[in-house]
GROMACS .gro file of C-alpha atoms in nm:
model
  240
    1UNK     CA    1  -5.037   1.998   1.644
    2UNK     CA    2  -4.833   1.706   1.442
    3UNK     CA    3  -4.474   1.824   1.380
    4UNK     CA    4  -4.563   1.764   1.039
    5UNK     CA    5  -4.825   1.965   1.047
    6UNK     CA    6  -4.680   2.244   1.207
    7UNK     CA    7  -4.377   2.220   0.964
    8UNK     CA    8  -4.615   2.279   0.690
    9UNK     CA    9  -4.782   2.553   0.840
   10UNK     CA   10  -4.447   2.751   0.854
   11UNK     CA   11  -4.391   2.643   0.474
   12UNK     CA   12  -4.693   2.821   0.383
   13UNK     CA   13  -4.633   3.106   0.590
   14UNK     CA   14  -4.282   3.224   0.420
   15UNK     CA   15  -4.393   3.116   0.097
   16UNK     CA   16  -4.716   3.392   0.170
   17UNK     CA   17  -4.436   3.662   0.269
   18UNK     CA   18  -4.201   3.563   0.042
   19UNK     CA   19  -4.500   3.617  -0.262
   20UNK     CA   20  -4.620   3.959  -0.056
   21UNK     CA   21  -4.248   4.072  -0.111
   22UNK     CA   22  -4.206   4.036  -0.447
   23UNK     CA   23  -4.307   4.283  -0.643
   24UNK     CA   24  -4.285   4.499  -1.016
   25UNK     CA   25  -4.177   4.848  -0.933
   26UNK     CA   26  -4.102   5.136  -1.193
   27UNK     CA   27  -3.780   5.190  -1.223
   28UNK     CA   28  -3.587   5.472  -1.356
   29UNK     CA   29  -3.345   5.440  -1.632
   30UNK     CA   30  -3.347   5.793  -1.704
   31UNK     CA   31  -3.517   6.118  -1.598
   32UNK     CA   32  -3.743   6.373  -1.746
   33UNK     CA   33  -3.465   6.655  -1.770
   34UNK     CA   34  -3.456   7.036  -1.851
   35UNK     CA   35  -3.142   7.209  -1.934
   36UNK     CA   36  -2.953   7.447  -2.082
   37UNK     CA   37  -2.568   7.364  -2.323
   38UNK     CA   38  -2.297   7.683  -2.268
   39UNK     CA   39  -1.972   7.749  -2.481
   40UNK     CA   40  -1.744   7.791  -2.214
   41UNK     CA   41  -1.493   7.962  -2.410
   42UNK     CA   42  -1.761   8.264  -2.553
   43UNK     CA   43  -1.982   8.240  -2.276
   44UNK     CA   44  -2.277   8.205  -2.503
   45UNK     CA   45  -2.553   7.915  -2.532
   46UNK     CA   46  -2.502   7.673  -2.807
   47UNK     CA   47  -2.781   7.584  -3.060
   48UNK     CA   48  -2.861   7.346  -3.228
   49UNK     CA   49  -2.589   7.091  -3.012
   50UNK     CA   50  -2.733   6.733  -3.002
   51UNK     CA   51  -2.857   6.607  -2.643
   52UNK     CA   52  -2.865   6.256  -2.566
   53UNK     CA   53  -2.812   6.007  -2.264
   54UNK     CA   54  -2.565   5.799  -2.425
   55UNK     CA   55  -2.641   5.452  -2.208
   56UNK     CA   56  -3.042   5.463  -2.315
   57UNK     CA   57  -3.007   5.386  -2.631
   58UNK     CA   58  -3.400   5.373  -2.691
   59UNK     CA   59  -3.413   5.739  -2.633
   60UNK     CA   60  -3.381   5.942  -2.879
   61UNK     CA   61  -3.130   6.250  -2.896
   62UNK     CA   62  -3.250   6.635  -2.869
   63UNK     CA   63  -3.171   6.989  -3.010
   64UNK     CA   64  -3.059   7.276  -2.839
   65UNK     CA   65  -3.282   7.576  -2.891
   66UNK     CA   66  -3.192   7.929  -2.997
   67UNK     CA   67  -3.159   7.951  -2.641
   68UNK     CA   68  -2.894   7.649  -2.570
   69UNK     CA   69  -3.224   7.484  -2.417
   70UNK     CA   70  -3.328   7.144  -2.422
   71UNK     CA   71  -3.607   6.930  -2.293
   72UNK     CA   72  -3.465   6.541  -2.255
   73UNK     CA   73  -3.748   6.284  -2.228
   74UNK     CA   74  -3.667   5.981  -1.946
   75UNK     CA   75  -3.758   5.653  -1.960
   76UNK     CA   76  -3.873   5.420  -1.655
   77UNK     CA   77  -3.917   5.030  -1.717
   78UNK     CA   78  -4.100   4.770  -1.505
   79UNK     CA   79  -3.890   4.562  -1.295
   80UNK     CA   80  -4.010   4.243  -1.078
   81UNK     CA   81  -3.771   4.307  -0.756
   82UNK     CA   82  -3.820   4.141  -0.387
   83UNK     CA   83  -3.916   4.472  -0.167
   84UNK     CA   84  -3.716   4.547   0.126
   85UNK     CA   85  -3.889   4.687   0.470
   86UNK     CA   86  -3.637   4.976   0.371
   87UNK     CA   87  -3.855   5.119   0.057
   88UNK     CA   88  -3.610   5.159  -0.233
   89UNK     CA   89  -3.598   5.532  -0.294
   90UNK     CA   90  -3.274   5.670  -0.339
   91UNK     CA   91  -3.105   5.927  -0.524
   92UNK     CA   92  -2.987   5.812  -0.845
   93UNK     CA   93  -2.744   6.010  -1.149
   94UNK     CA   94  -2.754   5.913  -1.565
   95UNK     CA   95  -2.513   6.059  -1.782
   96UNK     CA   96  -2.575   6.335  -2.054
   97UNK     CA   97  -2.379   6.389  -2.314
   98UNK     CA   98  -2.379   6.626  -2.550
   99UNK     CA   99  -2.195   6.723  -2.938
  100UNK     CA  100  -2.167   6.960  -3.139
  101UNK     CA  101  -1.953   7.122  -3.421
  102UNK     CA  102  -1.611   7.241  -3.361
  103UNK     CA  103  -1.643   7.180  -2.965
  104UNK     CA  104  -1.520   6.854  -2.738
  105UNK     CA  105  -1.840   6.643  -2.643
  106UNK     CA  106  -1.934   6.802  -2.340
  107UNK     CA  107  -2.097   6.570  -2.027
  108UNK     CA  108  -2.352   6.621  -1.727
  109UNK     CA  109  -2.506   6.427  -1.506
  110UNK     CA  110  -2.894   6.433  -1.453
  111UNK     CA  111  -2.945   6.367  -1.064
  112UNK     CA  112  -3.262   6.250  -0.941
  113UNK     CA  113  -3.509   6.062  -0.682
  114UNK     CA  114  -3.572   5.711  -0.807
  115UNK     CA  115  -3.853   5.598  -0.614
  116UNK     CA  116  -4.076   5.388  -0.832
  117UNK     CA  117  -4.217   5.658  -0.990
  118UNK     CA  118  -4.135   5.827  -1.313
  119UNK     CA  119  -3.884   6.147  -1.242
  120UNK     CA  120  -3.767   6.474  -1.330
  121UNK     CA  121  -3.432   6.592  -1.242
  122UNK     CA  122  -3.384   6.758  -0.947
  123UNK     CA  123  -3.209   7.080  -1.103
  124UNK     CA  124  -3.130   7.191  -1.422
  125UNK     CA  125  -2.876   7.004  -1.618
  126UNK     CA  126  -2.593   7.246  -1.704
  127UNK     CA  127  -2.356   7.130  -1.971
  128UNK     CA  128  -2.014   7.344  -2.006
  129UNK     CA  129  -1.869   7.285  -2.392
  130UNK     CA  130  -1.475   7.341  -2.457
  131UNK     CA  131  -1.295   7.369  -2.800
  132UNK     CA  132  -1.196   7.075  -2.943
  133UNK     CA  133  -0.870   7.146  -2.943
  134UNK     CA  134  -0.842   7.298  -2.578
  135UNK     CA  135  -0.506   7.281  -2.444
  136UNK     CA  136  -0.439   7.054  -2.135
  137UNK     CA  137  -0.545   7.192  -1.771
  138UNK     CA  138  -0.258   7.199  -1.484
  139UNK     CA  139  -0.473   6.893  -1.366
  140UNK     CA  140  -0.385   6.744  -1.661
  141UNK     CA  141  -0.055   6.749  -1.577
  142UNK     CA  142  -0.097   6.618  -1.298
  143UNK     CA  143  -0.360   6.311  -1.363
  144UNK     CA  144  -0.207   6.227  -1.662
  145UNK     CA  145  -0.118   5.851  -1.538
  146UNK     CA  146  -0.467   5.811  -1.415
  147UNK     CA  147  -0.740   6.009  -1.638
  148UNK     CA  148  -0.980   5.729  -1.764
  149UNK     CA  149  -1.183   5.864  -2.086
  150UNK     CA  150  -1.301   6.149  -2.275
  151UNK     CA  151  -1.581   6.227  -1.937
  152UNK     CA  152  -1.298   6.250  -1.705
  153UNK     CA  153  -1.156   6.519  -1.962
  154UNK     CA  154  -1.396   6.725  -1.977
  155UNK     CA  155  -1.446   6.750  -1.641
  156UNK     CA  156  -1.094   6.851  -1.568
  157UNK     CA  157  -1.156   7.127  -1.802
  158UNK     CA  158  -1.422   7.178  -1.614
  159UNK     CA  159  -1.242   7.224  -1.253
  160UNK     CA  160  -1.017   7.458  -1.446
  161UNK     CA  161  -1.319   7.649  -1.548
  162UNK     CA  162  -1.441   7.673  -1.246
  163UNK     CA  163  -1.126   7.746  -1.072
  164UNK     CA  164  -1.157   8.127  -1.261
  165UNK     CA  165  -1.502   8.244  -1.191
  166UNK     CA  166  -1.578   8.496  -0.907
  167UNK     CA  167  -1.835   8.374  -0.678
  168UNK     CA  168  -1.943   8.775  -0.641
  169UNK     CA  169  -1.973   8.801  -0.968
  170UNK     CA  170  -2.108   8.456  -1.179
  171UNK     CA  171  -2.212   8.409  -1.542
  172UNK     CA  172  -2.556   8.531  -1.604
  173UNK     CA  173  -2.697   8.192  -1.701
  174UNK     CA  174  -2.586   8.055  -1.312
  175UNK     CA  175  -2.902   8.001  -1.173
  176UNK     CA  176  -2.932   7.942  -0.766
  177UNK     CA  177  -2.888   7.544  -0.850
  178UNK     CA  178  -2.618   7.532  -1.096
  179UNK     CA  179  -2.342   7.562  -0.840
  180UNK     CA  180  -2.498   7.210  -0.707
  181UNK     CA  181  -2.522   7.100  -1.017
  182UNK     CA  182  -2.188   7.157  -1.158
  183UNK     CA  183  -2.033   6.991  -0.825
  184UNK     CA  184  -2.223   6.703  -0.841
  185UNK     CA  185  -2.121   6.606  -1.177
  186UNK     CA  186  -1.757   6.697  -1.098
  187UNK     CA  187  -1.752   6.477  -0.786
  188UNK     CA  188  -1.914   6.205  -0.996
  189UNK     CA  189  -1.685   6.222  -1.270
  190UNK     CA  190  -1.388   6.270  -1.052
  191UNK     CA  191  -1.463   6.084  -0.727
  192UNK     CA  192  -1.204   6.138  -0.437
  193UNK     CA  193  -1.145   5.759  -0.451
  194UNK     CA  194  -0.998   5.777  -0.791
  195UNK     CA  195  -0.770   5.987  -0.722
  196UNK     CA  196  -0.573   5.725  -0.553
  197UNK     CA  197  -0.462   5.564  -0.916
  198UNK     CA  198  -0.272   5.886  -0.947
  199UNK     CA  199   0.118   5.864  -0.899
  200UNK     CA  200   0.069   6.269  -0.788
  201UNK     CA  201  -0.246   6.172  -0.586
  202UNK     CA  202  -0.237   6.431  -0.326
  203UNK     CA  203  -0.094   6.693  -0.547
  204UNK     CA  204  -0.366   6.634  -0.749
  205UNK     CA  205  -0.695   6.634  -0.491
  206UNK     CA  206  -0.551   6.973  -0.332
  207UNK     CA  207  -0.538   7.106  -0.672
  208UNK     CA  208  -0.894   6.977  -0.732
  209UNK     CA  209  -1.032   7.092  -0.420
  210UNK     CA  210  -0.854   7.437  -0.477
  211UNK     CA  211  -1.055   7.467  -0.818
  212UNK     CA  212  -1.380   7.397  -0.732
  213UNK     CA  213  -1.363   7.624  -0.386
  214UNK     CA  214  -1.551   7.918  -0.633
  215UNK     CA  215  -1.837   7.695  -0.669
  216UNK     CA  216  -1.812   7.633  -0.314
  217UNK     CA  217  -1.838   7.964  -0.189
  218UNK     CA  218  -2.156   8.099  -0.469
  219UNK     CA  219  -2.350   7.770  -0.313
  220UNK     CA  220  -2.281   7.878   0.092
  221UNK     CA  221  -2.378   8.243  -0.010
  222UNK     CA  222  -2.682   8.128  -0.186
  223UNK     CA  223  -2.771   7.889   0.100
  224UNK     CA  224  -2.730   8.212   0.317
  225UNK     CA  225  -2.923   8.444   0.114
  226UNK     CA  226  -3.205   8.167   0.121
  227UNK     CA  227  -3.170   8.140   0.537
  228UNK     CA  228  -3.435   8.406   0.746
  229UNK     CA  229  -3.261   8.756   0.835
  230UNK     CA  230  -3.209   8.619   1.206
  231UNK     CA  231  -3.047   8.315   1.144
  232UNK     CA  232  -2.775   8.420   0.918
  233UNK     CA  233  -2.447   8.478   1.076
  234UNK     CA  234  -2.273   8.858   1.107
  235UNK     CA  235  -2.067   8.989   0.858
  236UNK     CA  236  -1.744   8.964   0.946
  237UNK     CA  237  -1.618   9.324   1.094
  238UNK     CA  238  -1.360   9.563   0.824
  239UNK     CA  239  -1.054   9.525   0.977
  240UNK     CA  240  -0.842   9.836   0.972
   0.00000   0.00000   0.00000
């Protein structure tokens, strides 16, 4: 074959594979999410508290039933995108946010699969609400130089929440997930990396790590609970 001709030929060839790889894939801005909204402070749901994801603009915000329930549509879009021999599912979080009367807006994050199909979160989207005029955490204290926003906030009065429950005894609206759930969004909010803007940096991880240890230990004993009889390990023996 001509070297022309067989330059040609290859031409056509990765322009083929080149139009086989591009594609239009859904793609998820938001999910379809469930939840519930708690006042931290009394413990109780809170109604009627306005449910949104604040960077989806063409969603519309939700109500909080009687309950502190809320159903929060999603929204996928079309996307043209050049698919990779990988596949393009990953796990994916969108913010929640959520206000109401007399309380601090309270944030979540909604974690899902995006894999070109529309979604539902993975767990229920728990949303803990503080007083609006909540006084300042240790943390506080000791992120003061670095805390970036009313999210980051929240979620150290979150930590300090946290810090106070008893894993052998949690709130009645914990469900089996929330641990998970709560972590997630605290580790998103407050990544270990930005810690490292913080003048008391390792003061303040150890602190953060010693707050959310509670959570820690209600998601190992439900992970336990969940395991078959012979695979869990012995109780520790009573010491004396």
């Amino acid at each position: 074959m001509p070297l022309f001709a067989m330059k040609s030929s290859a031409a056509m060839i990765a322009c083929l594979c080149l139009s086989a790889c591009i594609t239009q894939r859904e793609h998820v801005l938001a999910p379809d999410a469930w939840g519930i909204v708690i006042d931290a402070r009394q413990g109780q749901p809170v109604q009627g508290a306005q449910v949104r994801y604040p960077e989806v603009g063409a969603l519309a915000p939700v109500m909080t039933d009687t309950d502190g329930g809320f159903t929060l549509p999603g929204l996928t879009d079309k996307r043209t995108i050049v698919a990779l021999p990988m596949g393009g599912v990953y796990r994916s979080l969108t913010e929640v946010r959520v206000s109401a009367s007399g309380l601090a807006d309270g944030y979540a994050s909604a974690a899902f699969i995006n894999g070109g199909r529309p979604a539902k979160t993975i767990y229920r989207v728990v949303v803990l609400m503080f007083p609006a005029d909540a006084a300042e955490t240790p943390l506080h204290e000791l992120m003061r130089d670095c805390v970036d926003g009313p999210e980051q906030d929240h979620a150290l009065h979150l930590a300090d929440y946290v810090s106070a429950l008893d894993p052998e005894n949690p709130p009645v609206w914990f469900d089996e997930e929330t641990p998970e759930a709560l972590l997630e969004h605290l580790h998103n909010a407050l990544p270990s990396s930005g810690f490292m803007a913080c003048e008391r940096m390792n003061e303040a991880y150890e602190m953060f790590k010693t707050q959310t240890e509670p959570l820690e230990a209600i998601r190992r004993a439900a992970y336990i609970a969940s395991l078959p009889p012979h695979l869990r390990p012995l109780p520790e023996p009573a010491h004396k």
